[in-house]
Amino acid sequence: MKTQTDVVVIGGGIGGCSTLYHLTQEGITDCVLLERDELTSGTTWHSAAQVTNFGATQTMVGLKSHSIRLYKELADDPDYPINYHHGTGGIRLASTQDHLDGYKHFISLAKGVGVDFDLIDPEECARRHPLITTDNLLGALWDPLDGDIDPAQLCQALVRRARKAGAEVYRFTPVTGLTQQPDDSWIVHTEKGDIRAGKVVNAGGYRCNEVGAMMGSVLPVASMEHQYMLTEPIAAIEALDFRVPLIRCPTDDFYSRQEKYGLLVGFYEQDCRTWGLDGIDANFTMALCPDDLDRVIDTMEGAFARLPCLTETGIHSVINGPITYTPDGLPLVGKVPGRRNAYCITGLRAGLGEGGGHGWLLAQIIAHGEACYDTWCLDPRRFSSYANVKYTALKAIEDYQNEFRFHMPHEHRPAGRPARATPLTARLQSMNAEFTTVNGWERADYFKPNPDFRQALSFRFNNTFDVVRKEVEAVQHNVGIMEVSGFNRYEISGYGIHDWLDGIMCGRVPRKAGKVGLTYFLNADGNVKGEATLANLGEDAVWFGSAAAAELHDLDWLQDRLPKDGSIRITSLTGSHTSLVVAGPNSRAVLTKAAPRTDWSKEAFPWLSVQSVFIGSAQAIAMSVSFSGELAWELHIPNEQLLLAYERLLSAGTEFGIKPFGLRATDSMRLEKGYRHWKADLITEFNPMETGLDRFVRLEKDFVGKAALEKAIAKGSRRRFVSLTVDSPDAAAHPGDSIRLDGHVVGTVTSAGWGYRVGRNIAMGFVEPACAKLGTELTVDVVGTPSSAVVCEGCLYDPANERVRS
Ligand SMILES: Cc1cc2nc3c(=O)[nH]c(=O)nc-3n(C[C@H](O)[C@H](O)[C@H](O)COP(=O)(O)OP(=O)(O)OC[C@H]3O[C@@H](n4cnc5c(N)ncnc54)[C@H](O)[C@@H]3O)c2cc1C
């Protein structure tokens, strides 16, 4: 066995095997895979192994289509052909208009990464799958490349190629410990000796938390039992000269595919079970959980109704195995939070279909620091400490119960909530707040007109349209107040902080005490990594503020770049402070009344400045910044005084008719201003010039990513960020929708919504440079309808910023 290598991958399921193979493809050929038993002995061996292109984001569709391309290539390898039913086709049923609307959106989204789906009617479903009934069916999404693969052969084929390229695989070699060395490399302890590795990858499947514990990390992954049954042969299938397509049903929670001349039918029952939360027997390997078809009876009835042949067919066998889930159903692929040179590819719940792609992206991250797609939706740092074992289990159950039910726009499912609340949450609830969640925090989305109001979830404008409009109007014409819970903030203190920040941010760092600036930071490729508001609080203190979701991401990025001499410290204030925004033309009057010791005039407290203030007895850091485009202040208040400050502001605002507003109103207003949103519009696939942030880049100084950015500028833009007005009367576009010119896809929507102040439907996105000129006429698929769109000014509302400066 080797004693030293570049990368050790722990676990030989599809996650580990795919990572190993792709590492060799990315140039890391000195790598090792360690498997405690036989390859695929965890979940992989008994997987139903369906392989679809379908996904809810372009990153997911893109990585799945990589799997499909790779598996096809492996299946066609004459030296080691594997069983892959490529292109059987799959039908995703729709029994409601919402399902159909969702599919129309996903068809448009997939088109942008070169994947074709179709919408088919019930008759076509029955023609393609002669065994189904069409009762209550409105149509379906057709994925022509859906299929299934032999999971063990697939892993063997990947490992075979990896070995050929130089990788080594040690089976029956359990990893027993991990010790990080002072140089940040790892000693990987095994029963057969130690290996020193530059980097380690946790691909431990349902044992990922055993491996995680060895490096002191807890991953939000919980396993669920999952069952499918295999039937005896079915005469109607034997009589066909083609394989029946796969079926997935979001109403009755089952899937089905052909297996030999019978059917494999799997169930996502409501009465589901977590598995292994209290520890896993060391001998559970190549093993299954006991069958329990009783608890899937309800789900089975739905499957039998859709496939009546099942009522006359015997059950040949049942498979019940553990399958891993994360709180949002997407895996953890990337850097392990807070650990250096440690990565994971865990929480795979559809690992056969996705594993090829996840291994591909992870290998790129390990080899180059970043993948070809923005991988935030997979990044382990998207969850922080709130995602504990209980929360993860509750979310895993919820996700399992909704396996084929995609999230509707603005849908925030209830399990595990509230996970993070502020002292104001209950108060806002008493004011009829409807909450959304942001990095686990409860945040008011909008305020219901009455306690019984229920949002009708839809891909189209719904009954919240006028509710949000009223909140925007209050902010535009008068004054509103919003709690921005979980807003991410660090205090950066110590010696030389301004110079240090100057070297890591691509833009201007506010050098004068009392000044605030918006700046961006880039990755080594010169693409956009993050956005921060920097508030200069003096010679040795800066507040760094960013999106709530960026909590661990930004901390990791900053900490990785800290001077080694300990001269600079980062203290997180995210959990101890909360922000209130007071916005609107009367915000100054309200603040003057609530905090009379401060001079809030435009001369004394101009736009983009910061001061320490008292809101009554509550001490706050106040910044004159605005995400709404109206005159506004952000007040950062210690949590113990938050309620006090809020009540004082409300009572000061009574005479002005102050109104609470939520995230939905803010989102509408920021679209009108052309402000980008982190990980919607600000992604690692594009550099700041392509993202239209030229004015935030100071090429005259040195900063992280500058060399790569200069090269990219010399090469020219791949895409350009634009704002569009879209002619669509009953719906906004959705992130991922395709933007077209003469029918050809030329770009993708990154965020969209109705702009109440300008009375226009707005979309933002990246388009081919030739389509970025003002006035270019394009179309955007809005819930399946090609809608005229025109490239417009980035800022549609008060472009001179007169209102924020007023
Ligand atoms: C019934 C069922 C049906 C499914 N159907 C589908 C489907 O149709 N399509 C689909 O895409 N997915 C399906 N899945 C999910 C899919 O099978 C999994 O997502 C996938 O197999 C997970 O792969 P993995 O590599 O993450 O984990 P595993 O396959 O569990 O691999 C992890 C490996 O790590 C090893 N290991 C753990 N600890 C150590 C250690 N300390 N040292 C060394 N090695 C260690 C284990 O022995 C194991 O081999 C199904 C799952 C189930 C249960």
Tab-separated table of C-alpha atoms in Angstrom, residues 189-372:
chain	number	residue	atom	x	y	z
A	189	HIS	CA	-5.087	5.874	9.358
A	190	THR	CA	-6.261	2.477	8.177
A	191	GLU	CA	-6.193	-1.012	9.570
A	192	LYS	CA	-3.381	-1.719	7.123
A	193	GLY	CA	-1.203	1.310	7.850
A	194	ASP	CA	-1.136	5.079	7.336
A	195	ILE	CA	-1.159	7.140	4.171
A	196	ARG	CA	-0.144	10.778	4.071
A	197	ALA	CA	-2.466	12.691	1.753
A	198	GLY	CA	-2.462	16.257	0.553
A	199	LYS	CA	-6.248	16.199	0.462
A	200	VAL	CA	-8.975	13.870	1.651
A	201	VAL	CA	-12.471	13.236	0.318
A	202	ASN	CA	-15.310	11.916	2.436
A	203	ALA	CA	-17.388	9.669	0.148
A	204	GLY	CA	-18.627	7.476	2.988
A	205	GLY	CA	-22.307	7.285	1.941
A	206	TYR	CA	-24.561	6.562	4.924
A	207	ARG	CA	-21.375	6.351	7.025
A	208	CYS	CA	-20.264	9.857	6.052
A	209	ASN	CA	-20.739	11.072	9.593
A	210	GLU	CA	-18.455	8.326	10.902
A	211	VAL	CA	-15.795	9.599	8.515
A	212	GLY	CA	-16.741	13.205	9.313
A	213	ALA	CA	-16.250	12.584	13.026
A	214	MET	CA	-12.665	11.534	12.290
A	215	MET	CA	-11.996	15.092	11.102
A	216	GLY	CA	-14.253	16.737	13.698
A	217	SER	CA	-17.018	17.709	11.324
A	218	VAL	CA	-20.727	16.973	11.416
A	219	LEU	CA	-22.401	16.839	8.045
A	220	PRO	CA	-26.145	17.502	7.728
A	221	VAL	CA	-26.893	14.103	6.231
A	222	ALA	CA	-29.557	11.657	7.436
A	223	SER	CA	-30.495	8.323	5.930
A	224	MET	CA	-34.004	7.206	5.091
A	225	GLU	CA	-35.170	3.668	4.415
A	226	HIS	CA	-36.354	3.360	0.844
A	227	GLN	CA	-38.108	0.420	-0.799
A	228	TYR	CA	-38.809	-0.838	-4.247
A	229	MET	CA	-40.310	-4.095	-5.387
A	230	LEU	CA	-39.577	-6.234	-8.402
A	231	THR	CA	-42.483	-8.016	-10.027
A	232	GLU	CA	-42.722	-11.347	-11.774
A	233	PRO	CA	-42.670	-11.129	-15.576
A	234	ILE	CA	-45.667	-9.325	-17.095
A	235	ALA	CA	-47.160	-10.777	-20.280
A	236	ALA	CA	-47.964	-7.345	-21.716
A	237	ILE	CA	-44.299	-6.350	-21.394
A	238	GLU	CA	-43.094	-9.634	-22.859
A	239	ALA	CA	-45.310	-8.910	-25.859
A	240	LEU	CA	-43.666	-5.523	-26.543
A	241	ASP	CA	-40.703	-5.053	-28.840
A	242	PHE	CA	-39.418	-2.036	-26.873
A	243	ARG	CA	-38.633	-1.230	-23.241
A	244	VAL	CA	-41.372	0.697	-21.514
A	245	PRO	CA	-40.248	4.149	-20.385
A	246	LEU	CA	-39.644	5.081	-16.777
A	247	ILE	CA	-42.472	6.747	-14.880
A	248	ARG	CA	-42.286	9.137	-11.944
A	249	CYS	CA	-45.426	10.390	-10.291
A	250	PRO	CA	-45.531	13.523	-8.117
A	251	THR	CA	-49.099	12.814	-7.003
A	252	ASP	CA	-48.844	9.200	-5.946
A	253	ASP	CA	-45.144	9.256	-5.003
A	254	PHE	CA	-43.928	6.235	-6.930
A	255	TYR	CA	-41.585	5.440	-9.785
A	256	SER	CA	-41.411	2.518	-12.090
A	257	ARG	CA	-39.124	1.119	-14.729
A	258	GLN	CA	-38.800	-2.088	-16.640
A	259	GLU	CA	-36.613	-4.795	-15.073
A	260	LYS	CA	-36.177	-7.805	-17.331
A	261	TYR	CA	-39.807	-8.502	-18.384
A	262	GLY	CA	-41.333	-7.231	-15.162
A	263	LEU	CA	-41.502	-3.860	-13.455
A	264	LEU	CA	-39.471	-2.307	-10.695
A	265	VAL	CA	-41.730	-0.057	-8.640
A	266	GLY	CA	-40.342	2.201	-5.901
A	267	PHE	CA	-42.282	4.115	-3.262
A	268	TYR	CA	-41.831	7.374	-1.381
A	269	GLU	CA	-44.355	6.738	1.357
A	270	GLN	CA	-45.607	9.384	3.795
A	271	ASP	CA	-45.150	6.973	6.703
A	272	CYS	CA	-41.412	6.889	6.147
A	273	ARG	CA	-38.502	5.984	8.452
A	274	THR	CA	-35.121	7.492	9.181
A	275	TRP	CA	-32.317	4.985	9.455
A	276	GLY	CA	-29.050	4.749	11.373
A	277	LEU	CA	-29.380	8.037	13.263
A	278	ASP	CA	-28.213	6.430	16.513
A	279	GLY	CA	-25.255	4.672	14.950
A	280	ILE	CA	-24.804	1.979	12.331
A	281	ASP	CA	-23.818	-1.613	13.013
A	282	ALA	CA	-20.231	-2.092	11.831
A	283	ASN	CA	-21.327	-5.306	10.092
A	284	PHE	CA	-24.002	-3.604	8.014
A	285	THR	CA	-22.379	-4.007	4.627
A	286	MET	CA	-23.783	-5.456	1.397
A	287	ALA	CA	-26.880	-5.434	3.564
A	288	LEU	CA	-30.528	-4.410	3.400
A	289	CYS	CA	-33.136	-3.267	5.908
A	290	PRO	CA	-36.063	-5.627	6.591
A	291	ASP	CA	-38.912	-5.303	4.032
A	292	ASP	CA	-41.950	-3.447	5.223
A	293	LEU	CA	-44.479	-3.185	2.435
A	294	ASP	CA	-47.300	-2.485	4.897
A	295	ARG	CA	-46.245	1.105	5.287
A	296	VAL	CA	-46.233	1.737	1.549
A	297	ILE	CA	-49.750	0.378	0.987
A	298	ASP	CA	-51.261	3.828	0.323
A	299	THR	CA	-48.567	4.691	-2.162
A	300	MET	CA	-48.885	1.283	-3.749
A	301	GLU	CA	-52.582	1.885	-4.375
A	302	GLY	CA	-51.727	4.950	-6.436
A	303	ALA	CA	-49.177	2.974	-8.418
A	304	PHE	CA	-51.671	0.145	-8.993
A	305	ALA	CA	-54.277	2.629	-10.215
A	306	ARG	CA	-51.834	4.043	-12.775
A	307	LEU	CA	-50.459	0.604	-13.731
A	308	PRO	CA	-53.415	-1.823	-13.435
A	309	CYS	CA	-51.221	-4.725	-14.617
A	310	LEU	CA	-49.658	-4.676	-11.131
A	311	THR	CA	-52.892	-5.971	-9.591
A	312	GLU	CA	-52.489	-9.207	-11.519
A	313	THR	CA	-48.744	-9.612	-11.084
A	314	GLY	CA	-46.839	-11.367	-8.328
A	315	ILE	CA	-44.100	-9.642	-6.343
A	316	HIS	CA	-40.780	-11.315	-6.981
A	317	SER	CA	-38.700	-9.525	-4.335
A	318	VAL	CA	-38.449	-6.366	-2.260
A	319	ILE	CA	-35.372	-4.218	-1.697
A	320	ASN	CA	-35.243	-1.859	1.278
A	321	GLY	CA	-32.049	0.105	1.713
A	322	PRO	CA	-30.723	3.299	3.284
A	323	ILE	CA	-30.572	6.369	1.113
A	324	THR	CA	-28.967	9.636	2.240
A	325	TYR	CA	-30.698	13.018	2.391
A	326	THR	CA	-29.649	16.558	3.281
A	327	PRO	CA	-32.006	19.292	4.535
A	328	ASP	CA	-32.671	20.591	1.021
A	329	GLY	CA	-32.426	17.306	-0.822
A	330	LEU	CA	-29.299	18.239	-2.763
A	331	PRO	CA	-25.986	16.587	-1.920
A	332	LEU	CA	-22.951	18.045	-0.210
A	333	VAL	CA	-20.246	18.293	-2.831
A	334	GLY	CA	-17.267	20.533	-2.156
A	335	LYS	CA	-15.166	21.843	0.701
A	336	VAL	CA	-15.892	20.622	4.212
A	337	PRO	CA	-16.702	23.780	6.225
A	338	GLY	CA	-13.923	24.913	8.525
A	339	ARG	CA	-11.455	22.188	7.472
A	340	ARG	CA	-8.478	22.702	5.211
A	341	ASN	CA	-7.846	20.270	2.337
A	342	ALA	CA	-10.962	18.291	3.178
A	343	TYR	CA	-13.804	17.685	0.725
A	344	CYS	CA	-16.942	15.627	0.633
A	345	ILE	CA	-19.314	14.034	-1.839
A	346	THR	CA	-22.088	12.905	0.447
A	347	GLY	CA	-25.841	13.089	0.910
A	348	LEU	CA	-26.425	11.636	-2.551
A	349	ARG	CA	-30.050	10.607	-2.790
A	350	ALA	CA	-29.963	9.990	-6.531
A	351	GLY	CA	-26.325	9.121	-6.676
A	352	LEU	CA	-26.430	6.855	-9.692
A	353	GLY	CA	-27.988	9.435	-11.943
A	354	GLU	CA	-26.007	12.305	-10.495
A	355	GLY	CA	-22.807	10.640	-9.313
A	356	GLY	CA	-21.002	10.928	-12.632
A	357	GLY	CA	-21.597	14.659	-12.597
A	358	HIS	CA	-20.898	15.235	-8.913
A	359	GLY	CA	-17.554	13.445	-9.142
A	360	TRP	CA	-16.746	15.546	-12.202
A	361	LEU	CA	-17.480	18.838	-10.429
A	362	LEU	CA	-15.736	17.803	-7.208
A	363	ALA	CA	-12.595	16.742	-9.052
A	364	GLN	CA	-12.514	20.163	-10.728
A	365	ILE	CA	-12.897	21.873	-7.367
A	366	ILE	CA	-10.089	19.788	-5.862
A	367	ALA	CA	-7.784	20.242	-8.835
A	368	HIS	CA	-8.519	23.868	-9.757
A	369	GLY	CA	-10.416	25.409	-6.846
A	370	GLU	CA	-13.603	25.914	-8.839
A	371	ALA	CA	-15.833	23.939	-11.192
A	372	CYS	CA	-17.193	24.897	-14.593
